[in-house]
mmCIF file of C-alpha atoms in Angstrom:
data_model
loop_
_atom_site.group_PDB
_atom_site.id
_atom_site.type_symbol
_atom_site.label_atom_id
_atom_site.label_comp_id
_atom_site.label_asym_id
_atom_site.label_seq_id
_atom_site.Cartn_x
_atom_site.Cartn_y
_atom_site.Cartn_z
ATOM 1 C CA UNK A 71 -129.028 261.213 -186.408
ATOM 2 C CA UNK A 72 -130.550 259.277 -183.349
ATOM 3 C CA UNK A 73 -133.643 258.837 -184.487
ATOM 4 C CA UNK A 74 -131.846 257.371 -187.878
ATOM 5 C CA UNK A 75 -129.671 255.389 -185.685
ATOM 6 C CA UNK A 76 -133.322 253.852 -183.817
ATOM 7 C CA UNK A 77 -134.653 252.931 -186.835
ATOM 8 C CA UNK A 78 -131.879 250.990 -187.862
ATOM 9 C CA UNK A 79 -131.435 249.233 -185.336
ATOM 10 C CA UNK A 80 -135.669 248.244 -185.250
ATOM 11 C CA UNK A 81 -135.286 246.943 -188.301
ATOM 12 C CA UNK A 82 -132.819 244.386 -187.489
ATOM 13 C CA UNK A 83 -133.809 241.133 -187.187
ATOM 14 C CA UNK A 84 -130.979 240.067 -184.443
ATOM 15 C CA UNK A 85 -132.556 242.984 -182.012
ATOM 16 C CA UNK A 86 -135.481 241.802 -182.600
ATOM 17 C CA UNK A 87 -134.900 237.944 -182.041
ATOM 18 C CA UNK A 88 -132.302 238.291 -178.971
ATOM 19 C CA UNK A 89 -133.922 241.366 -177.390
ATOM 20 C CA UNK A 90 -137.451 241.198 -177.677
ATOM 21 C CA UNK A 91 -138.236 237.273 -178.270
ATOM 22 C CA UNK A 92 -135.891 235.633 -176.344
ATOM 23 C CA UNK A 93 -136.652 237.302 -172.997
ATOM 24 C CA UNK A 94 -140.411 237.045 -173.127
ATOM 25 C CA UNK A 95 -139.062 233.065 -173.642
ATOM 26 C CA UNK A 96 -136.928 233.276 -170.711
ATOM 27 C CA UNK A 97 -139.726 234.860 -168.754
ATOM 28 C CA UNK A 98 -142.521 231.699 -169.880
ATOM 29 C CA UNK A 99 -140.264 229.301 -168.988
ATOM 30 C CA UNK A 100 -138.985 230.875 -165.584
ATOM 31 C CA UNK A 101 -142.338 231.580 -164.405
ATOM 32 C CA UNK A 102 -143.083 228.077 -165.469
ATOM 33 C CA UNK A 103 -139.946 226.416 -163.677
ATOM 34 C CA UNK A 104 -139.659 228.714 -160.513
ATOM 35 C CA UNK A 105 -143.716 228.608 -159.017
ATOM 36 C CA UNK A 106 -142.242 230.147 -156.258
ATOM 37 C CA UNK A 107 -139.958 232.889 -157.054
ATOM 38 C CA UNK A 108 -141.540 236.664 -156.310
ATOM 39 C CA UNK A 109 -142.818 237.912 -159.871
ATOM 40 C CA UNK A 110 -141.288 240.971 -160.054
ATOM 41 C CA UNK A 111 -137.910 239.006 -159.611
ATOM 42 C CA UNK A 112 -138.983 236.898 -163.092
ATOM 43 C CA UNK A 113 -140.095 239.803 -164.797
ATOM 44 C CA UNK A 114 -136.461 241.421 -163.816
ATOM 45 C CA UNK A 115 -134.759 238.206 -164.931
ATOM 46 C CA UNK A 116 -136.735 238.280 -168.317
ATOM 47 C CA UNK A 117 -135.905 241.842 -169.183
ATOM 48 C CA UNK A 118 -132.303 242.213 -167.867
ATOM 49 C CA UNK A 119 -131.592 239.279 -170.606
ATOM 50 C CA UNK A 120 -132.909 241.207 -172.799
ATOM 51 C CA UNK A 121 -130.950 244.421 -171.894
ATOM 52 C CA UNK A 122 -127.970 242.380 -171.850
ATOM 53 C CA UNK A 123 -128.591 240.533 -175.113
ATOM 54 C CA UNK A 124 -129.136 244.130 -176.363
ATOM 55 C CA UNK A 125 -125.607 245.642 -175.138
ATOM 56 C CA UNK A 126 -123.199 242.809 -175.345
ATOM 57 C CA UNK A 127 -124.282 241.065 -178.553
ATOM 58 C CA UNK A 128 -126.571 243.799 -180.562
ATOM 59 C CA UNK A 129 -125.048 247.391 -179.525
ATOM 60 C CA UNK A 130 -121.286 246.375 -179.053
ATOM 61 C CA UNK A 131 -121.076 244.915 -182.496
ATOM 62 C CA UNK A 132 -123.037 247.887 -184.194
ATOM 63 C CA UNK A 133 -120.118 250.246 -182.714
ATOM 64 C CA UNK A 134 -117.406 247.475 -183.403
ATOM 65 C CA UNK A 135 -118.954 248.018 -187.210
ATOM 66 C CA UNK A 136 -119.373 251.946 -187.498
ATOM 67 C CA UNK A 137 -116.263 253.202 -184.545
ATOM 68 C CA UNK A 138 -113.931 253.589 -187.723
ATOM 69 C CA UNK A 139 -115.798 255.863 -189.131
ATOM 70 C CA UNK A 140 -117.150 258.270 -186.239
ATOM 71 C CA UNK A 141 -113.361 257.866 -184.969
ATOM 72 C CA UNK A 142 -112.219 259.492 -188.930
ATOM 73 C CA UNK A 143 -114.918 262.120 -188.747
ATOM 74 C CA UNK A 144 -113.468 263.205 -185.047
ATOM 75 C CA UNK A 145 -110.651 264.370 -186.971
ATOM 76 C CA UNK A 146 -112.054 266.816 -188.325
ATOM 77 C CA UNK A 147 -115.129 268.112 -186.531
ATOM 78 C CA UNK A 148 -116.129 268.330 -183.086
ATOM 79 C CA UNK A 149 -117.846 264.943 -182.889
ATOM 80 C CA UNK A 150 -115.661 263.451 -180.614
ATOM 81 C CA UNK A 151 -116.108 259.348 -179.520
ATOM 82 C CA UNK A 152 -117.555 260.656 -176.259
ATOM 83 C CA UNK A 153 -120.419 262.351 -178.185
ATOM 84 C CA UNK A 154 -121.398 259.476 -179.851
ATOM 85 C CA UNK A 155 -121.458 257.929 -176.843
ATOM 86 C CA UNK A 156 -123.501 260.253 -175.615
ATOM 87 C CA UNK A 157 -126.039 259.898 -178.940
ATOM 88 C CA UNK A 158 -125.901 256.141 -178.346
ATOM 89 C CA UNK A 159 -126.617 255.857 -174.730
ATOM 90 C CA UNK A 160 -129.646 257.871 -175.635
ATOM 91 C CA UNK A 161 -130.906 255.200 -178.352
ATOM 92 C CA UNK A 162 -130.356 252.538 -175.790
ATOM 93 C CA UNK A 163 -132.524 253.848 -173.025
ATOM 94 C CA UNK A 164 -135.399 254.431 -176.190
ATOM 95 C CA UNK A 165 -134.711 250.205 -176.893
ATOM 96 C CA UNK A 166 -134.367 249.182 -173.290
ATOM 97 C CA UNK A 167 -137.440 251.298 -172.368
ATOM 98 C CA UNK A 168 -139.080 248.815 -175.720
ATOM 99 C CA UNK A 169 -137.903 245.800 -174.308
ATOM 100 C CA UNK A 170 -139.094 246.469 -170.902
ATOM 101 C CA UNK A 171 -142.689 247.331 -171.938
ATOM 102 C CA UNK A 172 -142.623 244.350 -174.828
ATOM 103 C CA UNK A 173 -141.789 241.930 -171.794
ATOM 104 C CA UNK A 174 -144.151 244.053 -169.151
ATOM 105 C CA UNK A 175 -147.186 244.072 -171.513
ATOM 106 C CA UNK A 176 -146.532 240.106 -171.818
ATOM 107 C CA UNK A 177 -146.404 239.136 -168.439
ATOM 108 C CA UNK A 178 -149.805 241.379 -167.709
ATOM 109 C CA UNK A 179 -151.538 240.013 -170.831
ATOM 110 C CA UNK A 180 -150.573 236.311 -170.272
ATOM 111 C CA UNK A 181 -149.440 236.308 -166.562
ATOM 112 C CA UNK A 182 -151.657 238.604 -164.586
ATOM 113 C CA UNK A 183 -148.763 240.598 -163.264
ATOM 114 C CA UNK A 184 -149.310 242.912 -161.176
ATOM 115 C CA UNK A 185 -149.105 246.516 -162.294
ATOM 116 C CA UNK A 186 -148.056 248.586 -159.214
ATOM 117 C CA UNK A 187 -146.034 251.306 -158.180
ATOM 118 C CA UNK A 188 -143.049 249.484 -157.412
ATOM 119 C CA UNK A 189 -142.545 248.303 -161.223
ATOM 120 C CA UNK A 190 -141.668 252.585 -161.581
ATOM 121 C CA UNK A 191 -138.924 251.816 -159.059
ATOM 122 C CA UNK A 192 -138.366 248.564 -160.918
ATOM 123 C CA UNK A 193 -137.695 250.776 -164.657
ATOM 124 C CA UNK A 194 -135.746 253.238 -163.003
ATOM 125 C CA UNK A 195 -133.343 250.718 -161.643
ATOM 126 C CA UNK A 196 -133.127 248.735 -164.805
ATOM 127 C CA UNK A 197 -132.853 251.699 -166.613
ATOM 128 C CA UNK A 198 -129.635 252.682 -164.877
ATOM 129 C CA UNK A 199 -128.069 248.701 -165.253
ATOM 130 C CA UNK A 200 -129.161 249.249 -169.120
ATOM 131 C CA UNK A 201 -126.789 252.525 -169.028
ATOM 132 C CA UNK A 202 -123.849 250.014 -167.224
ATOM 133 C CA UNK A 203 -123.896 247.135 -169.757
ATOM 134 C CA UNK A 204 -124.410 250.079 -172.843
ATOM 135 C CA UNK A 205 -121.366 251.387 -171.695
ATOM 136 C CA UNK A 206 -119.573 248.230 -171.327
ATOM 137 C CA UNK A 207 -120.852 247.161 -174.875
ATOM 138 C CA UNK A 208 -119.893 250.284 -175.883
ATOM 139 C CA UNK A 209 -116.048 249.076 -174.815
ATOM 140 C CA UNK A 210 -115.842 245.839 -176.331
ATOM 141 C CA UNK A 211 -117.547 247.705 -179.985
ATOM 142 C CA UNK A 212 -114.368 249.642 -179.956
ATOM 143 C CA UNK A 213 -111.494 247.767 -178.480
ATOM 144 C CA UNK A 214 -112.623 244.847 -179.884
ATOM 145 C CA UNK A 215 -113.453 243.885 -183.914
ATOM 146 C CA UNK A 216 -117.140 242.807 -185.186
ATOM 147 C CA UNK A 217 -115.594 238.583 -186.245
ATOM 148 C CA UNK A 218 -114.001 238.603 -182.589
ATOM 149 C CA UNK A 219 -117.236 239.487 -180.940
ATOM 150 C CA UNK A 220 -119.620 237.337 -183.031
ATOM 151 C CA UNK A 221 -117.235 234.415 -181.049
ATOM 152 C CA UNK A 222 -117.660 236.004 -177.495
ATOM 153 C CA UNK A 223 -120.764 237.581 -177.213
ATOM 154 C CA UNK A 224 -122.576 234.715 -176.233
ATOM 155 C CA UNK A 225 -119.762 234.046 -173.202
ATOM 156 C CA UNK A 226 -119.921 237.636 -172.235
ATOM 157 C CA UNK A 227 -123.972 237.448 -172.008
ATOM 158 C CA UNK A 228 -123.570 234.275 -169.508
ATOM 159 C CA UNK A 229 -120.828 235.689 -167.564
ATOM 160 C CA UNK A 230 -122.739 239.491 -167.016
ATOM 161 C CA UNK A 231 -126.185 237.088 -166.354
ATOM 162 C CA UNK A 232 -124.333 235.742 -163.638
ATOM 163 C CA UNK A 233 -123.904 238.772 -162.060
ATOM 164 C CA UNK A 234 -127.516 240.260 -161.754
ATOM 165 C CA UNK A 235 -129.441 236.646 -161.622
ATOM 166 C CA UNK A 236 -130.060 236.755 -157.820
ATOM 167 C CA UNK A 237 -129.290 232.781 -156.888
ATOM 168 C CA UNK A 238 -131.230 233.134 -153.034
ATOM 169 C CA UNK A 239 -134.151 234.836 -154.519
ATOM 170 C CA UNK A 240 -135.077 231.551 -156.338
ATOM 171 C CA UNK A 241 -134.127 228.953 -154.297
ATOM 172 C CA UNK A 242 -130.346 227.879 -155.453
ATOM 173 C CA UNK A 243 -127.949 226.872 -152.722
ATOM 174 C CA UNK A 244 -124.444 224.602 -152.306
ATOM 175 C CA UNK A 245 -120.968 226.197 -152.147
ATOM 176 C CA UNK A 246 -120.704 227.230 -155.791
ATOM 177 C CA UNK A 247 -123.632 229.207 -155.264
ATOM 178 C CA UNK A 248 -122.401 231.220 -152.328
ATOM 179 C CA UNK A 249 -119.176 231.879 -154.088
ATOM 180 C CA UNK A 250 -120.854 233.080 -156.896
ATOM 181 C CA UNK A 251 -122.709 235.222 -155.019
ATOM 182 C CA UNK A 252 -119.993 236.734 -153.482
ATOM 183 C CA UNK A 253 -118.587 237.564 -156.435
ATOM 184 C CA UNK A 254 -121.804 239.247 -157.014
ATOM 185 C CA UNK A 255 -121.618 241.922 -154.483
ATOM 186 C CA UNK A 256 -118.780 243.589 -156.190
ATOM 187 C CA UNK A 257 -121.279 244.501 -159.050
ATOM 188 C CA UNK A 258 -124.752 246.675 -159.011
ATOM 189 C CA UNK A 259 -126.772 244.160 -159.997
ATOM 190 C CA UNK A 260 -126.523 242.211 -156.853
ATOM 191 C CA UNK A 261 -128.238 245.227 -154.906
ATOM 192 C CA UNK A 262 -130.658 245.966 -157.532
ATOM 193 C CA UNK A 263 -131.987 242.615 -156.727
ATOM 194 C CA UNK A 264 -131.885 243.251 -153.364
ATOM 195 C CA UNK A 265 -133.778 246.581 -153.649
ATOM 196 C CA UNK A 266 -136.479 244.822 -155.947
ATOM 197 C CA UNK A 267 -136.511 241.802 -153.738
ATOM 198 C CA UNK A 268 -137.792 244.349 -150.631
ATOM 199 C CA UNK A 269 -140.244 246.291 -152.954
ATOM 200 C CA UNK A 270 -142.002 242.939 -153.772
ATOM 201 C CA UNK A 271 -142.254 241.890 -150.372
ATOM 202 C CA UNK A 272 -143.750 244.877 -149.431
ATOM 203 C CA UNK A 273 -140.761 245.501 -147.293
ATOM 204 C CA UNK A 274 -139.325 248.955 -146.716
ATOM 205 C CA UNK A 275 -136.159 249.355 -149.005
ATOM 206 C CA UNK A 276 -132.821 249.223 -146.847
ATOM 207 C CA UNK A 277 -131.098 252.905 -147.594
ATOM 208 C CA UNK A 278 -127.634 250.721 -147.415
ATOM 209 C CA UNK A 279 -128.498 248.522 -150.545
ATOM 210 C CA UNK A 280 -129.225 251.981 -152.549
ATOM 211 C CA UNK A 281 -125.965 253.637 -151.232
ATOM 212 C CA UNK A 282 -124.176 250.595 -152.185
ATOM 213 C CA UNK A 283 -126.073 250.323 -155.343
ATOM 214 C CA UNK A 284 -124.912 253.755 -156.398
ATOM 215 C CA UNK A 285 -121.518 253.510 -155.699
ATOM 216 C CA UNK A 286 -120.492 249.538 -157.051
ATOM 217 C CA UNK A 287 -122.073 251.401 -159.885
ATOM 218 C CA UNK A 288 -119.765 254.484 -159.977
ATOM 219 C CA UNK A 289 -116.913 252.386 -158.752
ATOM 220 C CA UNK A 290 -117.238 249.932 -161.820
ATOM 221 C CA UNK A 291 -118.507 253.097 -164.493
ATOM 222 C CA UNK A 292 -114.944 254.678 -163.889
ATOM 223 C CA UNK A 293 -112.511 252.290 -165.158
ATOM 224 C CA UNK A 294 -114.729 251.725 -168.462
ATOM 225 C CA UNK A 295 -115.048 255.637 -168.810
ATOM 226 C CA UNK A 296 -111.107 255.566 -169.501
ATOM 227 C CA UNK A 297 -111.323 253.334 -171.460
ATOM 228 C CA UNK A 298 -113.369 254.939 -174.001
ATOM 229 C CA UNK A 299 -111.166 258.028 -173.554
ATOM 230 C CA UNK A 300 -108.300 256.109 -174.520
ATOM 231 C CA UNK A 301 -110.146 254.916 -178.002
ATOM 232 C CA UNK A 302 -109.356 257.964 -179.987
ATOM 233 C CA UNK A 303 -105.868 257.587 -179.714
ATOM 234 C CA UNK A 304 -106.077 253.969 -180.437
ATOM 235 C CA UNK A 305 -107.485 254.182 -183.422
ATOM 236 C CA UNK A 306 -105.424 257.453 -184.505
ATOM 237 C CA UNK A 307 -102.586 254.847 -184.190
#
């Protein structure tokens, strides 16, 4: 079933536009615009787009389109939603592992980056955010209806950017700024950046950014988790 699933979705030319072009894009033009901004900070940029792109546009609307009928067959077998959330967390972290090597081999080939030890650090970490916004794609694919998210998915991929595109790390200041960034720290990708920020300094990583890190994460994963309890009696309505 997953590996069905996979090859669906690589055969789709949206994933393979928004998730795998665009952010090798972003990542020329970044690189390009911001001389002075740490690599490993672009490179995180360029593929948290695409992990993004990949949830809130992508994923969410292939649940939005199939939820009615995984939510039928719960009826009467013991698929529940919760297992296909299960089997589709696992097919993200196979396309957001494909999206972070597409953009990795990229930036080596055309940008000499740098392959260290810190980019396993780097996966890990992104791997984790590419769990948060699958399960928060997962939530709009079946609260909300495929038309509906064609309209917002392009507002919901600014408005989570905003949240992990670390403002200091490349340069932007003024009072929006530092509001925005605020508003930041009540999400994980605020201290991912952080965390990244140290490794690519060469600085040691501050065991308070990884304790937060884990918990904005937990604290944020819980309220979405009930959510997608909640969708089986929605739809049973």
């Amino acid at each position: 079933m997953k590996m069905i699933q996979l090859k669906q979705v690589l055969r789709n030319k949206r994933f393979l536009l928004f998730t795998i072009f665009v952010p090798v894009i972003w990542y020329v033009f970044i690189s390009n615009v911001q001389k002075g901004v740490l690599p490993n900070i672009v490179f995180g940029i360029a593929v948290f787009i695409g992990i993004i792109g990949n949830s809130l546009a992508t994923f969410s609307k292939r649940i939005a389109t199939n939820i009615e009928f995984y939510s039928f067959e719960s009826k009467f077998t013991r698929y529940a939603v919760k297992d296909y959330l299960l089997d589709q967390m696992l097919v993200q972290l196979a396309l957001n592992t494909l999206i972070f090597m597409a953009v990795l081999v990229f930036a080596v080939s055309f940008f000499s980056l740098h392959v260290t030890s810190s980019l396993i650090v780097q996966f890990l970490l992104l791997t984790v955010m590419g769990i948060y916004f699958s399960i928060i794609g997962f939530v709009l694919g079946v609260r909300v209806d495929a038309k509906t998210l064609d309209t917002i998915s392009f507002p919901a991929i600014i408005l989570a950017a905003m949240t992990i595109i670390p403002f200091a790390s490349i340069g932007a200041d003024g009072g929006f700024v530092d509001i925005v960034s605020k508003i930041q720290m009540i999400f994980p990708g605020y201290y991912y950046s952080d965390i990244v920020t140290s490794l690519s300094s060469g600085n040691a990583i501050d065991s308070k950014d990884v304790l937060l890190f884990i918990t904005v994460f937990i604290l944020n994963i819980i309220p979405l988790y009930f959510l997608v309890t909640r969708v089986r009696t929605i739809k049973d309505r």
